[in-house]
Short mmCIF file of C-alpha atoms and ligand atoms in Angstrom, two decimals:
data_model
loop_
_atom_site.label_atom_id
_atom_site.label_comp_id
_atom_site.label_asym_id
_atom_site.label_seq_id
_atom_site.Cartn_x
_atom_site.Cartn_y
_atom_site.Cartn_z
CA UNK A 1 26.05 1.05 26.26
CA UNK A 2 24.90 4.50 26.36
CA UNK A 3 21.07 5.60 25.19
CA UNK A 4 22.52 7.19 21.94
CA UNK A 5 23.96 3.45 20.26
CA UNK A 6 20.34 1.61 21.84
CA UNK A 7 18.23 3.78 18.66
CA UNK A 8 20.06 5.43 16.11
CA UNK A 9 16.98 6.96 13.73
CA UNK A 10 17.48 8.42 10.38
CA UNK A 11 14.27 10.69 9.95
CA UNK A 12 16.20 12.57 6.70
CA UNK A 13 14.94 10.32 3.56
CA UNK A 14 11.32 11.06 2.90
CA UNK A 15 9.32 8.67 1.08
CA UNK A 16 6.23 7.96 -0.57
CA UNK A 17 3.80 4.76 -0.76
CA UNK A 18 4.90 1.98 -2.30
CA UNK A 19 8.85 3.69 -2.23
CA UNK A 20 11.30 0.62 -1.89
CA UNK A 21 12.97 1.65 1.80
CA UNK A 22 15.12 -1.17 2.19
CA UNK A 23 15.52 -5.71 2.42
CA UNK A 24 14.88 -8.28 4.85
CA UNK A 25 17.94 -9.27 4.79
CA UNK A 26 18.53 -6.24 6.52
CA UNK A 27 15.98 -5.10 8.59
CA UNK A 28 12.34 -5.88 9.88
CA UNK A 29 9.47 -4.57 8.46
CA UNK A 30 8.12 -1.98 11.02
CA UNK A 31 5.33 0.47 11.08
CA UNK A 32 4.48 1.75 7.61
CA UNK A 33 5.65 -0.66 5.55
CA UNK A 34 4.83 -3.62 3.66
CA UNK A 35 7.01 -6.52 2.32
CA UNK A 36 7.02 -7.82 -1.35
CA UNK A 37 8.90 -10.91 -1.71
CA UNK A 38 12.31 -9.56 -0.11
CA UNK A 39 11.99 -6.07 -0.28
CA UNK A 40 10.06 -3.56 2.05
CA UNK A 41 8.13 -0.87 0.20
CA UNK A 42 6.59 2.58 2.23
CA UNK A 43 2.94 2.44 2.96
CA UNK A 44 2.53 6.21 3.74
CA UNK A 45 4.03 9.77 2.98
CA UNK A 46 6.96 10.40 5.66
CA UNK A 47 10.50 9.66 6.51
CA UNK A 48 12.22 6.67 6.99
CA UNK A 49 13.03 5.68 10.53
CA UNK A 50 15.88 3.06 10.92
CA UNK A 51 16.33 1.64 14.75
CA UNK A 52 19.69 0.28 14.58
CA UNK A 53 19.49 -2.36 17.60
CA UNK A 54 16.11 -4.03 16.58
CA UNK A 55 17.17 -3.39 12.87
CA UNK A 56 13.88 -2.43 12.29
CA UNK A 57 12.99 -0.13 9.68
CA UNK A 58 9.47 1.67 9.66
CA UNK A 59 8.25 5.43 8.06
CA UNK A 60 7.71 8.28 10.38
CA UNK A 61 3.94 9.58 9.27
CA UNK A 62 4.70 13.88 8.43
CA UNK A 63 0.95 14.39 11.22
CA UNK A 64 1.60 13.65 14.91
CA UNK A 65 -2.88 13.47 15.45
CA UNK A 66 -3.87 9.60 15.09
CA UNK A 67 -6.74 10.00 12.83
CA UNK A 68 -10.40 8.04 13.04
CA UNK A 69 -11.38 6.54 9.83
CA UNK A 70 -14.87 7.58 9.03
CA UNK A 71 -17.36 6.39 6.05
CA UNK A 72 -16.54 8.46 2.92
CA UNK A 73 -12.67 8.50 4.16
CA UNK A 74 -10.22 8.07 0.71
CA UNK A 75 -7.34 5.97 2.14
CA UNK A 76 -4.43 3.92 0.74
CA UNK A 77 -3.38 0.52 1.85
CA UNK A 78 -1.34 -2.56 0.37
CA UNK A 79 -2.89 -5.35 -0.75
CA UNK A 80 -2.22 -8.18 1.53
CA UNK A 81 -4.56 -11.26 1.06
CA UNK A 82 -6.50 -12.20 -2.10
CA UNK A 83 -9.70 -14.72 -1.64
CA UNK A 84 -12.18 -15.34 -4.60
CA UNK A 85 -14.56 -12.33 -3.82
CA UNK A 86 -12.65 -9.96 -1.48
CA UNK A 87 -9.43 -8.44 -1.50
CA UNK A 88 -7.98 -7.59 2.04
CA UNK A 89 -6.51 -3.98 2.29
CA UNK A 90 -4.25 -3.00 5.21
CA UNK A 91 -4.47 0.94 5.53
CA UNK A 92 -1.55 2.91 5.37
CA UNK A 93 -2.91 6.23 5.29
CA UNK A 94 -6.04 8.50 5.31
CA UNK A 95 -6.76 11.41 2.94
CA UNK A 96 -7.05 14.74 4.71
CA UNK A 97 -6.16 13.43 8.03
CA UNK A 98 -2.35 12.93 8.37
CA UNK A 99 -0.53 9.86 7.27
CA UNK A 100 0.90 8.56 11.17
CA UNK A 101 0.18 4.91 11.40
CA UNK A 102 -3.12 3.85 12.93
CA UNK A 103 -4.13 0.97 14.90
CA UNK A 104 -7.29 -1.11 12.75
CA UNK A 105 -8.89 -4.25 14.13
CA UNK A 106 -7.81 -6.48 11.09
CA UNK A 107 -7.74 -5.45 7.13
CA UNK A 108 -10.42 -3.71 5.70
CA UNK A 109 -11.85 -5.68 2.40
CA UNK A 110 -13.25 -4.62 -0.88
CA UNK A 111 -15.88 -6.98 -1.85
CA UNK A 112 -16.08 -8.05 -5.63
CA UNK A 113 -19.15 -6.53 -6.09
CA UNK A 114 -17.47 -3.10 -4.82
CA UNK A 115 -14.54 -3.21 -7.33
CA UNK A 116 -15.91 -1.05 -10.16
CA UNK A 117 -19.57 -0.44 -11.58
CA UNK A 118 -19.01 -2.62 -14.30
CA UNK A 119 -19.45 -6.84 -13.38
CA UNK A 120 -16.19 -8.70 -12.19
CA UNK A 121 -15.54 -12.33 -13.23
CA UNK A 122 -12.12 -12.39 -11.63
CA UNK A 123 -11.05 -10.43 -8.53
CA UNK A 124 -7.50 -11.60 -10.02
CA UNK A 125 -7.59 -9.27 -12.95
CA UNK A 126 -8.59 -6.69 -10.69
CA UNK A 127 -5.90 -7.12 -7.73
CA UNK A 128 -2.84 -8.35 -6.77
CA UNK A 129 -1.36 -9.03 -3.58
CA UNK A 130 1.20 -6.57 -2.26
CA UNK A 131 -0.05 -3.57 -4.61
CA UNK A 132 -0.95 -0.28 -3.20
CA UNK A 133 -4.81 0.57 -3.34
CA UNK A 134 -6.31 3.57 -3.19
CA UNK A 135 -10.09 3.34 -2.13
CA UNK A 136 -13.03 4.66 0.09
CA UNK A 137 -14.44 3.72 3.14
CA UNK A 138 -18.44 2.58 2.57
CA UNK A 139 -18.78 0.86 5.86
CA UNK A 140 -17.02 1.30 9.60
CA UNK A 141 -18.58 -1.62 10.93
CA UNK A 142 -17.11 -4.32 9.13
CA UNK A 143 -14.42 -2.12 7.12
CA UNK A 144 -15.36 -2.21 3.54
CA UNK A 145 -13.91 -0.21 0.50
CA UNK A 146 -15.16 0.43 -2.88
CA UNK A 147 -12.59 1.44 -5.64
CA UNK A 148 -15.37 2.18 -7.90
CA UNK A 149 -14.30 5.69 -9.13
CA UNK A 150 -11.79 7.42 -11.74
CA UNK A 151 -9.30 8.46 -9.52
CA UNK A 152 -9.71 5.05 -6.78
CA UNK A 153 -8.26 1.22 -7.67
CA UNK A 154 -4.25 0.08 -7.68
CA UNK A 155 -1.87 3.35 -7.40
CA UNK A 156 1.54 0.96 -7.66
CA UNK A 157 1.53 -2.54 -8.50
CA UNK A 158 4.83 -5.37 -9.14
CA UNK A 159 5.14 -7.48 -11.87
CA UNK A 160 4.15 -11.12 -10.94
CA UNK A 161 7.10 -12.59 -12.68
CA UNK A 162 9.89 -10.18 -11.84
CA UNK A 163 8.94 -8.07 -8.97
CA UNK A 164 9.71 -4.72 -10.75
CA UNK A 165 7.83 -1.89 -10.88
CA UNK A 166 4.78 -1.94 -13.21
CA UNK A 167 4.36 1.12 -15.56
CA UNK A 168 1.22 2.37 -16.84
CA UNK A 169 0.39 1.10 -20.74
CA UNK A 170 -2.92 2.70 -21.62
CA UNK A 171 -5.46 0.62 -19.93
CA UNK A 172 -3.08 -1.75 -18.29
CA UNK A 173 0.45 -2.51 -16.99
CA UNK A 174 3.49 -3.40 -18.58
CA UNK A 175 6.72 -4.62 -16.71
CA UNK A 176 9.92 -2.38 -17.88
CA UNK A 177 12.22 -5.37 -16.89
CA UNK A 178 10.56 -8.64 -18.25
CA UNK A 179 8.00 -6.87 -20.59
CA UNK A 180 4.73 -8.79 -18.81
CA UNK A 181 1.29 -7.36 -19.31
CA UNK A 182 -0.76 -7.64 -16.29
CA UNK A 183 -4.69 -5.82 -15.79
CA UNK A 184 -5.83 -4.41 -12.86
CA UNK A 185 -8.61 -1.83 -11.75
CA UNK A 186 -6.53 0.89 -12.25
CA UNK A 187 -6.49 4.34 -10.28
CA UNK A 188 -5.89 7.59 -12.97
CA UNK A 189 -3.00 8.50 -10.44
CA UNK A 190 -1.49 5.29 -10.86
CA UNK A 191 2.81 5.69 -10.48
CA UNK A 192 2.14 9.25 -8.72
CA UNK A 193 1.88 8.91 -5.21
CA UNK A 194 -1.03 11.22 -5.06
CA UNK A 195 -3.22 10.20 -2.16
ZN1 ZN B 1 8.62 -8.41 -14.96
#
């Protein structure tokens, strides 16, 4: 077998986060993605990469300079473990500094108390595993993230009952397919892609 049928990458379909790039049924989840039930979403702006013999699929970052995350960094991540006061964020990209995947020791977590300046009874009507979270860094050390802020909070979120797409109703989401109303501390670029 010849190098050229080992990796056959397809670099030409750019994507966004939270862009459905393909199904586990098909391919593994690689590097800049995320899974929701069966179907792999984009975590950061770039292209898809599809390598044939692994079948794993994974997005190309558009920056080829692996970025450090500093405190005050706006980053967006996927939402990938919910416990009663903190929501665990895996980062998919950094604001300013190039989307290429990163290397962090563990999820970073936004605490309850950092969700919005307003008290939160229920992280649940907040957050929701698998959506895609835009938020800043307030501590290195231990990786914390506050979405208090207009612009900061869930950018692309699934319905819980259907898995569609969510679409912005007012102050809260509405699912096109099933018609559920779900909350969430929402982001005012919610359904753009704007990082
Ligand atoms: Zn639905």
């Amino acid at each position: 077998m010849d190098a050229e049928d080992e990796v056959n990458t397809e670099e030409s379909v750019f994507v966004m986060p939270g862009d459905f790039v393909g199904t586990t049924e098909e391919f593994r989840a690689g590097n800049g993605t995320y899974v929701n039930v069966a179907d792999i979403h984009s975590l950061s702006t770039g292209y898809v990469k599809i390598d044939r013999k692994s079948r794993t699929i994974s997005i190309v970052p558009q920056t080829s300079t692996p970025p450090q995350i500093n405190e005050g960094d706006i980053i967006v991540g996927s939402v990938v473990n919910m416990r009663e006061s903190v929501a665990l964020v895996e980062i998919g990209a950094i604001k300013g500094k190039g989307e290429r995947e990163f290397q962090t020791n563990g999820a970073a977590a936004i605490h309850v108390s950092n969700v919005k300046d307003s008290y939160v009874k229920n992280l649940g009507q907040e957050f929701s595993l698998s959506d895609v979270v835009k938020a800043k860094v307030i501590n290195t050390q231990n990786m914390r993230l506050t979405t208090d802020g207009k612009t900061l909070g869930v950018m692309k979120a699934f319905c819980s009952r259907c898995h569609s797409g969510l679409e912005k109703d007012d102050d809260r989401l509405k699912c096109p397919e099933c018609g559920r109303v779900e909350k969430r501390k929402l982001s005012s670029d919610y359904g753009t892609g704007l990082i």
